[in-house]
GROMACS .gro file of N, CA and C in nm:
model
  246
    1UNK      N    1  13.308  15.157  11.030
    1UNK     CA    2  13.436  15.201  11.080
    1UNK      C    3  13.462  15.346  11.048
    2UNK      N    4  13.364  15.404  10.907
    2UNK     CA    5  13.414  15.532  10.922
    2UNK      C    6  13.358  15.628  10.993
    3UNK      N    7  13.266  15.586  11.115
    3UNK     CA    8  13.180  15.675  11.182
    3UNK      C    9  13.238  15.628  11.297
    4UNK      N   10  13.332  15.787  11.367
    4UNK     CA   11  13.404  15.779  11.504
    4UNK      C   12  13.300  15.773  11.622
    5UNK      N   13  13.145  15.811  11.596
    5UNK     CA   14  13.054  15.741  11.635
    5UNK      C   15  13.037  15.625  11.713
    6UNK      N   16  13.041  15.547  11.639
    6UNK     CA   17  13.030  15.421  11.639
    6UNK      C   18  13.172  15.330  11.697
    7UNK      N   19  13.282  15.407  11.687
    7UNK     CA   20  13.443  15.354  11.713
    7UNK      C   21  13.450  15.381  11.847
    8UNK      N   22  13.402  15.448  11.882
    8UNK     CA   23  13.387  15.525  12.072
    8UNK      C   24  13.369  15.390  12.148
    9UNK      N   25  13.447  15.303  12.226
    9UNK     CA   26  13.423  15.194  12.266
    9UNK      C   27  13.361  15.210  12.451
   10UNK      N   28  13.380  15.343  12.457
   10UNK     CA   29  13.366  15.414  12.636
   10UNK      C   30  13.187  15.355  12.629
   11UNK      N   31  13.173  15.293  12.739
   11UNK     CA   32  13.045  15.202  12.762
   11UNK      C   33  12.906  15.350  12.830
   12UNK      N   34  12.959  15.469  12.833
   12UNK     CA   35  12.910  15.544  12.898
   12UNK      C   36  12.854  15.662  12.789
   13UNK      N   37  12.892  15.609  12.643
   13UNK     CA   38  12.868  15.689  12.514
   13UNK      C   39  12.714  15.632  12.467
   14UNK      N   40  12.748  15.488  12.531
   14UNK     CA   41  12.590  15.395  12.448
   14UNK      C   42  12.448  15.414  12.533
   15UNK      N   43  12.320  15.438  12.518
   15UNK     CA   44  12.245  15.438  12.550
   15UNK      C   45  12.114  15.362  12.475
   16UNK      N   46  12.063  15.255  12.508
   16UNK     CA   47  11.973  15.166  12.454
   16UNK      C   48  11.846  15.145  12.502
   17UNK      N   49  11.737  15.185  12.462
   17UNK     CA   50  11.605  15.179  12.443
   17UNK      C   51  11.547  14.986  12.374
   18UNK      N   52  11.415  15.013  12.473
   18UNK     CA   53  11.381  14.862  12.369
   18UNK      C   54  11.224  14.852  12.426
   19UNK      N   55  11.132  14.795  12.397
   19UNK     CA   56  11.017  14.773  12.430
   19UNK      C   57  11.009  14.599  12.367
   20UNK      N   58  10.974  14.562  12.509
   20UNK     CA   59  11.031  14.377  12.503
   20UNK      C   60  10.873  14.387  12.408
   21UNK      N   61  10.795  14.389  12.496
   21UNK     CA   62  10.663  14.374  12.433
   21UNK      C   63  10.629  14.370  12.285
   22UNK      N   64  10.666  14.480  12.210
   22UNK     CA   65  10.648  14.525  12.096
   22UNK      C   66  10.801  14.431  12.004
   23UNK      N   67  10.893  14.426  12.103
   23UNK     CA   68  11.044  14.360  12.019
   23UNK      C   69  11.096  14.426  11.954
   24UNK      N   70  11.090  14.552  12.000
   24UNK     CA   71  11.191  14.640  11.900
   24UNK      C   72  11.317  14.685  12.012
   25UNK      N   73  11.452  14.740  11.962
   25UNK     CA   74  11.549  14.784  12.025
   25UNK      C   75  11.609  14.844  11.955
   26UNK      N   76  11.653  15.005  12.030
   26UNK     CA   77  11.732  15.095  11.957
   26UNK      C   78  11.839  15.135  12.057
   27UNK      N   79  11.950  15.142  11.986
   27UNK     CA   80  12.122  15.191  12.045
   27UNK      C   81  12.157  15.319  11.982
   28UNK      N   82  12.155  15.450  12.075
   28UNK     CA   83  12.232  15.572  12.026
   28UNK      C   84  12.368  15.533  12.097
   29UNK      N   85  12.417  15.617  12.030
   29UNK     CA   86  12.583  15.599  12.035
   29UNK      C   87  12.647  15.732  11.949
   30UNK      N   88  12.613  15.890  12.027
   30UNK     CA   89  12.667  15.982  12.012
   30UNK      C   90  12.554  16.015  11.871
   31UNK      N   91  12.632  16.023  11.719
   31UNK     CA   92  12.551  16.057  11.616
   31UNK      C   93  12.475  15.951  11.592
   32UNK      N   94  12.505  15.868  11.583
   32UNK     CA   95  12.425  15.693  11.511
   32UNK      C   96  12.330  15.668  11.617
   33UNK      N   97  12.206  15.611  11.542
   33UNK     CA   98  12.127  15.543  11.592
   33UNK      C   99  12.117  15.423  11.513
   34UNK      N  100  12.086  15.309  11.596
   34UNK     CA  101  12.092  15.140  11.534
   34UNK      C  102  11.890  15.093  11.619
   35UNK      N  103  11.827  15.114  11.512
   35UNK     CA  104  11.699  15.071  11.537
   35UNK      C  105  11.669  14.888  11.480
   36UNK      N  106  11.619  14.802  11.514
   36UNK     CA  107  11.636  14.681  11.515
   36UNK      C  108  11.455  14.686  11.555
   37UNK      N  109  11.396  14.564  11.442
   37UNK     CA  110  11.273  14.556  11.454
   37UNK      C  111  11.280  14.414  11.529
   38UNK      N  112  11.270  14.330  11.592
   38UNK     CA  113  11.248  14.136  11.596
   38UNK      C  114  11.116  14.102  11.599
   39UNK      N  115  10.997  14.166  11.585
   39UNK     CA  116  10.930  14.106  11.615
   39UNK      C  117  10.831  14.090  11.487
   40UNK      N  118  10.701  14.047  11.503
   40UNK     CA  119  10.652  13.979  11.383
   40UNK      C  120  10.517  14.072  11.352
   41UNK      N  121  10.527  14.199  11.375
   41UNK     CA  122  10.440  14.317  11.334
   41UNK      C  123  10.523  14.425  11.368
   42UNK      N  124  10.482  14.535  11.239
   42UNK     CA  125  10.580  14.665  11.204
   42UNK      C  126  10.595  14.773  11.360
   43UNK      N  127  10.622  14.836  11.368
   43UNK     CA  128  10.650  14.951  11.505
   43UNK      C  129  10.686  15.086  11.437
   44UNK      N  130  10.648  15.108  11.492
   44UNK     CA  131  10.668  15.280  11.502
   44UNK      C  132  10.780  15.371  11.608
   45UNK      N  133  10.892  15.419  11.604
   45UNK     CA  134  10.965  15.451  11.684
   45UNK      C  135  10.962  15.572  11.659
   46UNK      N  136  10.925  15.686  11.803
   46UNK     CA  137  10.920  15.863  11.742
   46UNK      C  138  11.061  15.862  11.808
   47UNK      N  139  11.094  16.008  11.837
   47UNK     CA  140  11.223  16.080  11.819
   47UNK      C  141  11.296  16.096  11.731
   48UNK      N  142  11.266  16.099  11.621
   48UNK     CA  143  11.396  16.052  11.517
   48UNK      C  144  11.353  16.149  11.387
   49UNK      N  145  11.357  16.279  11.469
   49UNK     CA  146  11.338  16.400  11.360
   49UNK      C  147  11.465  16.446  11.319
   50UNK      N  148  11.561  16.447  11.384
   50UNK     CA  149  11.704  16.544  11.309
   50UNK      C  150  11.795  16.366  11.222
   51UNK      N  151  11.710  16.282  11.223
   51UNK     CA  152  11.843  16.153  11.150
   51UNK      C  153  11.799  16.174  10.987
   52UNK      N  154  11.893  16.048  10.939
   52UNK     CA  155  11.866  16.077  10.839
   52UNK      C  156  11.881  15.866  10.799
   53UNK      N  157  11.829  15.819  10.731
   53UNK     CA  158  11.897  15.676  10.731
   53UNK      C  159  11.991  15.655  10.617
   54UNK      N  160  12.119  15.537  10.693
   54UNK     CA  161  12.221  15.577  10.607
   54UNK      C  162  12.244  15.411  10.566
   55UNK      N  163  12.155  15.344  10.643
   55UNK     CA  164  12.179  15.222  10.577
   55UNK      C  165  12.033  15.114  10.670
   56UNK      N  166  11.978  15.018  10.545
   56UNK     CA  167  11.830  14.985  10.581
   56UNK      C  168  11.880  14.826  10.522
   57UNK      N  169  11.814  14.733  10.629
   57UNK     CA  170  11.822  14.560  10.569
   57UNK      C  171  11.743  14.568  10.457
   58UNK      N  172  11.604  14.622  10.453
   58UNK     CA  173  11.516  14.646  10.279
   58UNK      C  174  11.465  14.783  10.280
   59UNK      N  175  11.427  14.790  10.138
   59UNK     CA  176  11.385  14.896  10.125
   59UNK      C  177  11.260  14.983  10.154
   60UNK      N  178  11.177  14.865  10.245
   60UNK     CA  179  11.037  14.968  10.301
   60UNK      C  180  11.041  14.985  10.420
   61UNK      N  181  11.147  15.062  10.470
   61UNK     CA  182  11.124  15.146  10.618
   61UNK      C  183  11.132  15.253  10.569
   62UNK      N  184  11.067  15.346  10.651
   62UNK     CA  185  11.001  15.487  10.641
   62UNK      C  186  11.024  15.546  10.743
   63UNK      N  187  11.073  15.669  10.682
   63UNK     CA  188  11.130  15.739  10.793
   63UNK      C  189  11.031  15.886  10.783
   64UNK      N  190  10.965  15.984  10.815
   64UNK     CA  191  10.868  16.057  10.823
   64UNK      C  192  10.857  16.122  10.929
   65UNK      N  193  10.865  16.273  10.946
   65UNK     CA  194  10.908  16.368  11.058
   65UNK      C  195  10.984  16.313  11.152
   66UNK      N  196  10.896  16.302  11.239
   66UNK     CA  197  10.965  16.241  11.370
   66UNK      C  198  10.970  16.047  11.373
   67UNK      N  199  10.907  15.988  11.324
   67UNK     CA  200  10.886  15.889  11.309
   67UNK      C  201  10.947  15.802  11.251
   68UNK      N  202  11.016  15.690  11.256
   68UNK     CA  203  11.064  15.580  11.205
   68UNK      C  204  10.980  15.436  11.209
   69UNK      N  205  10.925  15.421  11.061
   69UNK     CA  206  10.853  15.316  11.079
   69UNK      C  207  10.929  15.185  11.014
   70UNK      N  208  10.893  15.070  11.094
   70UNK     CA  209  10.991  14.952  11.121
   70UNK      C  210  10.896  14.829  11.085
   71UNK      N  211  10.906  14.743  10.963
   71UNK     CA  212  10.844  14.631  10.916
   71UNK      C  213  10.916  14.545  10.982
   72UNK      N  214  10.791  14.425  10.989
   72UNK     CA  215  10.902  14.306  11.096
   72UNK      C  216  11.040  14.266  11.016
   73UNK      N  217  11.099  14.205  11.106
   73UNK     CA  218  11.279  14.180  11.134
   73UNK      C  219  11.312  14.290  10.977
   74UNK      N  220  11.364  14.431  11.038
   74UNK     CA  221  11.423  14.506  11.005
   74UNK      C  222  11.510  14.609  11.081
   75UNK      N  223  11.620  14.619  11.005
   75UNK     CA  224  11.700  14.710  11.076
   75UNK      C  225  11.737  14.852  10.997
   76UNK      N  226  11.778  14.957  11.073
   76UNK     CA  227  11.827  15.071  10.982
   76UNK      C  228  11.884  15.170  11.118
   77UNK      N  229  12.003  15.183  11.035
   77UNK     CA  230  12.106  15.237  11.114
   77UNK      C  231  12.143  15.437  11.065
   78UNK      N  232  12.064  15.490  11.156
   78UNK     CA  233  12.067  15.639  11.109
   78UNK      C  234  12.163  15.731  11.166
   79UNK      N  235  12.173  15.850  11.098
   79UNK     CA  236  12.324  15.947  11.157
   79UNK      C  237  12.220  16.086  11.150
   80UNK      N  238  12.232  16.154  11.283
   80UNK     CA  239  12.185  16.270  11.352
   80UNK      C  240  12.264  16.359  11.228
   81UNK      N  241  12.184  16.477  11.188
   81UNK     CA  242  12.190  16.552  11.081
   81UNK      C  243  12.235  16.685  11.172
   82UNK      N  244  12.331  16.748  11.188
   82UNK     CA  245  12.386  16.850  11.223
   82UNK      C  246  12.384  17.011  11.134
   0.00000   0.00000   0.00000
């Protein structure tokens, strides 16, 4: 709630990525990104050089230049570094 980010309810702010195959899905939404692993081997998601992670379901996702790496069913919710 404290990221006006995320409070923006305008359906035209959200933009969502996903690769069924692999089972991963990611939601930008202005600064925040919401990366979501489901499936039952880790992924690799690039773009994600200016975030920073501000909150992770455990503690072994890795975040590394551009790269966000994602162990199965994990989530981590990052904020674009300005």
């Amino acid at each position: 709630r404290g990221s006006a980010s995320l409070n923006n309810g305008e359906p035209g702010h959200v933009r969502v990525s996903f690769r069924e195959k692999e089972r991963w899905l990611v939601m930008d939404r202005d600064t925040m990104r919401v990366a979501l692993n489901l499936g039952h081997a880790a992924v690799s998601i690039d773009g994600c050089r200016d975030y920073a992670i501000v909150l992770q379901s455990e503690g072994d996702i890795c975040l590394e230049s551009d790269t966000l790496r994602l162990p199965p069913s994990r989530l981590a919710v990052l904020s674009r570094q300005e």
